[in-house]
Amino acid sequence: RKGIIKLRFVLMYAWGRRWVKIATINKIKDIQLNENFAKKYLLGLKPLDKALNGINESTIITIGARPGMGKSNFMNNILLSLMDNYNVPTLYVNLEMSKEKSALKLATLSKGEKFSEIQKNENLMKETMSELTKKNYNLYLSDDCFTVEELEQLINENGIKFVIIDYIQLLKSSQKSSSSIDTYNEVLDKIRALANQKKLIVFLLSQISRNVEHRENSRPLLMDLKNSGNLESNSDIVLFLYRKYYYSSENKNNILEIIIAKNRYGGMDTVYLDYNPQKENFINY
């Protein structure tokens, strides 16, 4: 015991008296599975929950789609379900819009109204926001968390359990790297480490390659993440969103295909939801 303490002191001194993280090991007989490890969180979309069999802690879920496919609305539906069912500390980093607009979109979705109509009426906006506030969600919003170092600080300060980043390509690192792809990979590797260390469930919304639109079958594939560094390898689950109506208005239905392209804990599949783009909600198909 004294020898271990002395070794730690020597390492600290050798590194200019800075704390150095020491990796740990355990014999397998000493490893216990606590109740949180076995707990599964449901996303609130029945076909998807059935296919994934719930989500464990320390899981990174990437949701990829082309712009306009509905990935932010899809995530908002999941977020409200998570807050209604679990209400654990949740951080929603939306780098595409202000936190006020993010909050109003969540409030509108919760109320079941059209966002385009709500924002035309100031009194209705205030009433809608008031209804959301009364739910007392344990939810934190940020629109200016642009580095992974700031993200780690917010997680540590608020005991965060669920993290949502919309979208991941906008998150940077304060550390200088030789190239933008190296910087991006540092961000992804750091998020992977945070998910494991803090037992987080992380949702990463991602743009995908424009090449998908030049194929005869425009459904996304894992290869469409190839320009996104280590995103695929750092993700436990990859979901792609696809709506045929987006490419052909002749198709009158608005069925959303959720393509489970990677699932480290289970099989791949495709599940379907009805999408109402006016109210931005999803209905079990």
Short mmCIF file of C-alpha atoms in Angstrom, two decimals:
data_model
loop_
_atom_site.label_atom_id
_atom_site.label_comp_id
_atom_site.label_asym_id
_atom_site.label_seq_id
_atom_site.Cartn_x
_atom_site.Cartn_y
_atom_site.Cartn_z
CA ARG A 1 0.00 0.00 0.00
CA LYS A 2 2.79 2.43 0.92
CA GLY A 3 4.63 1.44 -2.24
CA ILE A 4 1.61 2.35 -4.40
CA ILE A 5 1.28 5.74 -2.69
CA LYS A 6 4.99 6.40 -3.20
CA LEU A 7 4.74 5.46 -6.89
CA ARG A 8 1.85 7.88 -7.40
CA PHE A 9 3.89 10.65 -5.76
CA VAL A 10 6.88 9.98 -8.00
CA LEU A 11 4.68 10.10 -11.11
CA MET A 12 3.14 13.38 -9.98
CA TYR A 13 6.55 14.92 -9.35
CA ALA A 14 7.95 13.70 -12.68
CA TRP A 15 5.13 15.43 -14.53
CA GLY A 16 5.78 18.83 -13.00
CA ARG A 17 3.64 18.21 -9.92
CA ARG A 18 0.50 17.77 -12.00
CA TRP A 19 -2.06 15.13 -11.15
CA VAL A 20 -1.66 12.16 -13.48
CA LYS A 21 -4.57 9.78 -14.01
CA ILE A 22 -3.54 6.21 -13.19
CA ALA A 23 -5.33 3.46 -15.11
CA THR A 24 -6.96 0.82 -12.91
CA ILE A 25 -7.48 -2.93 -13.21
CA ASN A 26 -9.64 -5.39 -11.30
CA LYS A 27 -9.62 -9.14 -11.07
CA ILE A 28 -12.81 -10.45 -12.59
CA LYS A 29 -13.94 -11.87 -9.24
CA ASP A 30 -13.94 -8.32 -7.84
CA ILE A 31 -16.17 -6.85 -10.56
CA GLN A 32 -19.81 -6.49 -9.51
CA LEU A 33 -22.70 -5.63 -11.81
CA ASN A 34 -24.77 -2.94 -10.10
CA GLU A 35 -28.43 -2.28 -10.82
CA ASN A 36 -27.62 0.74 -13.01
CA PHE A 37 -25.53 -1.42 -15.34
CA ALA A 38 -28.47 -3.70 -16.01
CA LYS A 39 -31.01 -0.88 -16.33
CA LYS A 40 -32.33 -0.18 -19.80
CA TYR A 41 -33.83 3.13 -20.88
CA LEU A 42 -36.64 3.15 -23.43
CA LEU A 43 -36.74 5.90 -26.07
CA GLY A 44 -40.54 6.02 -26.24
CA LEU A 45 -40.91 4.88 -29.86
CA LYS A 46 -42.26 1.34 -29.63
CA PRO A 47 -40.90 -0.18 -32.87
CA LEU A 48 -37.44 1.22 -32.14
CA ASP A 49 -37.47 0.16 -28.48
CA LYS A 50 -38.47 -3.35 -29.53
CA ALA A 51 -35.63 -3.53 -32.06
CA LEU A 52 -32.97 -2.11 -29.73
CA ASN A 53 -34.28 -3.74 -26.54
CA GLY A 54 -33.61 -0.54 -24.61
CA ILE A 55 -30.43 1.49 -24.08
CA ASN A 56 -27.82 0.87 -21.38
CA GLU A 57 -25.58 3.48 -19.77
CA SER A 58 -22.19 4.19 -21.42
CA THR A 59 -23.80 4.10 -24.86
CA ILE A 60 -23.23 6.47 -27.79
CA ILE A 61 -26.04 6.65 -30.35
CA THR A 62 -25.42 8.45 -33.63
CA ILE A 63 -28.47 9.66 -35.58
CA GLY A 64 -27.51 10.48 -39.16
CA ALA A 65 -29.52 12.00 -42.00
CA ARG A 66 -29.38 14.54 -44.76
CA PRO A 67 -30.62 18.06 -43.88
CA GLY A 68 -34.40 18.34 -43.81
CA MET A 69 -34.99 14.66 -43.12
CA GLY A 70 -36.30 15.38 -39.60
CA LYS A 71 -33.46 14.26 -37.32
CA SER A 72 -33.79 17.20 -34.89
CA ASN A 73 -37.56 16.65 -34.63
CA PHE A 74 -36.94 12.94 -34.18
CA MET A 75 -34.51 13.68 -31.34
CA ASN A 76 -36.92 16.13 -29.71
CA ASN A 77 -39.60 13.43 -29.59
CA ILE A 78 -37.16 11.06 -27.88
CA LEU A 79 -36.00 13.79 -25.50
CA LEU A 80 -39.52 14.57 -24.26
CA SER A 81 -40.19 10.86 -23.74
CA LEU A 82 -36.98 10.49 -21.72
CA MET A 83 -37.86 13.49 -19.57
CA ASP A 84 -41.43 12.25 -18.97
CA ASN A 85 -40.29 8.75 -18.02
CA TYR A 86 -36.96 9.28 -16.25
CA ASN A 87 -36.30 13.03 -15.75
CA VAL A 88 -32.61 12.52 -14.98
CA PRO A 89 -30.18 15.45 -15.51
CA THR A 90 -30.01 15.96 -19.27
CA LEU A 91 -27.87 18.33 -21.33
CA TYR A 92 -29.14 19.39 -24.75
CA VAL A 93 -26.46 21.19 -26.77
CA ASN A 94 -28.05 22.68 -29.87
CA LEU A 95 -25.46 24.51 -31.95
CA GLU A 96 -27.84 25.28 -34.81
CA MET A 97 -30.31 27.54 -33.01
CA SER A 98 -30.69 29.62 -29.86
CA LYS A 99 -31.65 27.94 -26.60
CA GLU A 100 -34.82 30.07 -26.53
CA LYS A 101 -35.95 28.69 -29.88
CA SER A 102 -34.94 25.15 -28.87
CA ALA A 103 -37.05 25.48 -25.73
CA LEU A 104 -40.03 26.83 -27.68
CA LYS A 105 -39.85 23.95 -30.18
CA LEU A 106 -39.85 21.46 -27.29
CA ALA A 107 -42.77 23.29 -25.66
CA THR A 108 -44.73 23.30 -28.93
CA LEU A 109 -44.10 19.59 -29.48
CA SER A 110 -45.17 18.85 -25.90
CA LYS A 111 -48.38 20.80 -26.45
CA GLY A 112 -49.07 19.02 -29.74
CA GLU A 113 -49.37 22.20 -31.79
CA LYS A 114 -47.74 23.56 -34.96
CA PHE A 115 -44.55 25.47 -34.28
CA SER A 116 -45.21 27.77 -37.24
CA GLU A 117 -48.55 28.82 -35.70
CA ILE A 118 -47.36 29.14 -32.10
CA GLN A 119 -44.51 31.53 -32.93
CA LYS A 120 -46.91 33.96 -34.63
CA ASN A 121 -48.68 34.73 -31.35
CA GLU A 122 -46.63 36.17 -28.48
CA ASN A 123 -49.23 35.35 -25.82
CA LEU A 124 -49.55 31.80 -27.09
CA MET A 125 -45.77 31.43 -27.03
CA LYS A 126 -45.66 32.51 -23.39
CA GLU A 127 -48.54 30.21 -22.49
CA THR A 128 -46.88 27.27 -24.25
CA MET A 129 -43.54 27.91 -22.53
CA SER A 130 -45.30 28.20 -19.18
CA GLU A 131 -46.89 24.78 -19.65
CA LEU A 132 -43.47 23.26 -20.38
CA THR A 133 -41.91 24.96 -17.35
CA LYS A 134 -44.58 23.47 -15.05
CA LYS A 135 -43.36 19.99 -15.99
CA ASN A 136 -40.18 20.77 -14.03
CA TYR A 137 -37.93 18.84 -16.37
CA ASN A 138 -34.35 18.28 -15.19
CA LEU A 139 -33.18 19.63 -18.53
CA TYR A 140 -30.31 21.99 -19.35
CA LEU A 141 -30.02 23.77 -22.71
CA SER A 142 -26.89 25.29 -24.23
CA ASP A 143 -26.33 27.05 -27.53
CA ASP A 144 -22.73 28.18 -26.97
CA CYS A 145 -20.92 24.99 -25.91
CA PHE A 146 -18.60 24.85 -28.92
CA THR A 147 -15.70 22.81 -27.50
CA VAL A 148 -15.51 19.34 -26.01
CA GLU A 149 -13.67 20.84 -23.03
CA GLU A 150 -16.68 23.08 -22.30
CA LEU A 151 -18.92 20.05 -22.73
CA GLU A 152 -16.97 18.11 -20.11
CA GLN A 153 -17.21 21.06 -17.70
CA LEU A 154 -21.00 21.28 -18.08
CA ILE A 155 -21.35 17.53 -17.55
CA ASN A 156 -19.23 17.60 -14.40
CA GLU A 157 -20.90 20.67 -12.90
CA ASN A 158 -24.46 19.41 -13.33
CA GLY A 159 -24.23 15.64 -12.82
CA ILE A 160 -25.49 15.00 -16.35
CA LYS A 161 -26.78 11.54 -17.34
CA PHE A 162 -28.11 12.06 -20.90
CA VAL A 163 -26.28 14.21 -23.46
CA ILE A 164 -27.62 15.39 -26.83
CA ILE A 165 -25.43 17.23 -29.35
CA ASP A 166 -27.06 18.74 -32.43
CA TYR A 167 -25.00 18.42 -34.44
CA ILE A 168 -21.65 16.79 -33.73
CA GLN A 169 -19.69 18.29 -36.65
CA LEU A 170 -20.07 21.74 -35.04
CA LEU A 171 -18.32 20.70 -31.81
CA LYS A 172 -14.60 21.52 -31.73
CA SER A 173 -11.60 21.11 -29.42
CA SER A 174 -9.54 23.87 -27.83
CA GLN A 175 -6.46 21.71 -28.41
CA LYS A 176 -4.51 22.47 -31.60
CA SER A 177 -4.12 19.61 -34.08
CA SER A 178 -2.37 19.22 -37.40
CA SER A 179 -5.63 18.93 -39.33
CA SER A 180 -9.37 19.43 -38.94
CA ILE A 181 -10.00 15.67 -39.12
CA ASP A 182 -7.51 15.11 -36.28
CA THR A 183 -9.34 17.74 -34.22
CA TYR A 184 -12.67 16.09 -34.97
CA ASN A 185 -11.33 12.68 -33.97
CA GLU A 186 -10.02 14.13 -30.71
CA VAL A 187 -13.55 15.39 -29.99
CA LEU A 188 -15.06 11.98 -30.72
CA ASP A 189 -12.45 10.10 -28.69
CA LYS A 190 -13.03 12.44 -25.74
CA ILE A 191 -16.80 11.91 -25.91
CA ARG A 192 -16.20 8.15 -25.96
CA ALA A 193 -14.05 8.45 -22.84
CA LEU A 194 -16.66 10.64 -21.10
CA ALA A 195 -19.45 8.20 -21.91
CA ASN A 196 -17.47 5.35 -20.34
CA GLN A 197 -16.16 7.26 -17.32
CA LYS A 198 -19.40 9.08 -16.44
CA LYS A 199 -21.78 6.28 -17.48
CA LEU A 200 -23.53 8.59 -19.93
CA ILE A 201 -26.01 7.96 -22.69
CA VAL A 202 -24.97 10.24 -25.55
CA PHE A 203 -26.96 11.10 -28.68
CA LEU A 204 -24.91 12.57 -31.54
CA LEU A 205 -26.86 14.07 -34.41
CA SER A 206 -24.81 14.00 -37.59
CA GLN A 207 -24.86 15.21 -41.14
CA ILE A 208 -24.03 12.56 -43.73
CA SER A 209 -22.33 12.67 -47.10
CA ARG A 210 -24.13 14.32 -50.01
CA ASN A 211 -23.13 11.30 -52.10
CA VAL A 212 -26.19 9.48 -50.80
CA GLU A 213 -28.36 11.66 -53.04
CA HIS A 214 -26.52 10.57 -56.19
CA ARG A 215 -27.26 6.87 -55.74
CA GLU A 216 -30.29 5.20 -57.26
CA ASN A 217 -31.21 3.96 -53.79
CA SER A 218 -30.70 7.03 -51.61
CA ARG A 219 -31.03 5.21 -48.29
CA PRO A 220 -27.97 5.99 -46.14
CA LEU A 221 -25.23 3.43 -45.52
CA LEU A 222 -22.38 3.31 -43.01
CA MET A 223 -20.03 4.34 -45.81
CA ASP A 224 -21.80 7.72 -45.77
CA LEU A 225 -20.11 8.43 -42.43
CA LYS A 226 -16.62 7.87 -43.85
CA ASN A 227 -15.98 11.62 -44.00
CA SER A 228 -16.85 11.88 -40.31
CA GLY A 229 -13.60 10.54 -38.86
CA ASN A 230 -14.00 8.05 -36.02
CA LEU A 231 -17.73 8.64 -35.67
CA GLU A 232 -18.75 5.14 -36.71
CA SER A 233 -16.13 3.35 -34.60
CA ASN A 234 -16.90 5.44 -31.51
CA SER A 235 -20.67 4.84 -31.82
CA ASP A 236 -22.36 1.84 -30.25
CA ILE A 237 -25.52 2.36 -32.29
CA VAL A 238 -25.94 4.13 -35.63
CA LEU A 239 -29.44 5.09 -36.78
CA PHE A 240 -30.13 6.55 -40.22
CA LEU A 241 -33.35 8.39 -41.03
CA TYR A 242 -34.90 8.17 -44.47
CA ARG A 243 -38.17 9.46 -45.94
CA LYS A 244 -38.98 8.60 -49.54
CA TYR A 245 -41.33 11.62 -49.64
CA TYR A 246 -38.28 13.88 -49.18
CA TYR A 247 -37.04 12.86 -52.64
CA SER A 248 -40.37 12.32 -54.41
CA SER A 249 -43.49 14.35 -53.70
CA GLU A 250 -45.44 11.80 -55.75
CA ASN A 251 -45.20 9.49 -52.76
CA LYS A 252 -48.06 10.82 -50.64
CA ASN A 253 -47.21 9.06 -47.39
CA ASN A 254 -44.64 10.44 -44.97
CA ILE A 255 -43.33 7.20 -43.54
CA LEU A 256 -40.02 7.56 -41.73
CA GLU A 257 -37.63 4.65 -42.04
CA ILE A 258 -35.25 4.23 -39.11
CA ILE A 259 -32.36 2.16 -40.39
CA ILE A 260 -30.37 0.48 -37.59
CA ALA A 261 -27.07 0.32 -39.49
CA LYS A 262 -24.91 -0.58 -36.49
CA ASN A 263 -25.84 -2.12 -33.17
CA ARG A 264 -22.98 -3.27 -30.97
CA TYR A 265 -25.41 -5.03 -28.62
CA GLY A 266 -27.84 -6.58 -31.08
CA GLY A 267 -28.90 -6.99 -34.69
CA MET A 268 -29.55 -4.59 -37.56
CA ASP A 269 -33.08 -3.82 -38.68
CA THR A 270 -35.35 -1.19 -40.20
CA VAL A 271 -38.39 0.11 -38.35
CA TYR A 272 -41.10 2.51 -39.49
CA LEU A 273 -42.95 5.50 -38.05
CA ASP A 274 -45.57 7.89 -39.41
CA TYR A 275 -44.18 11.43 -39.48
CA ASN A 276 -46.30 14.56 -39.20
CA PRO A 277 -43.98 17.37 -40.42
CA GLN A 278 -46.45 20.11 -39.43
CA LYS A 279 -46.62 19.08 -35.76
CA GLU A 280 -43.13 17.53 -35.91
CA ASN A 281 -44.25 14.36 -34.13
CA PHE A 282 -43.99 10.65 -34.86
CA ILE A 283 -46.67 7.99 -34.58
CA ASN A 284 -46.14 4.25 -34.33
CA TYR A 285 -46.66 2.82 -37.80
#
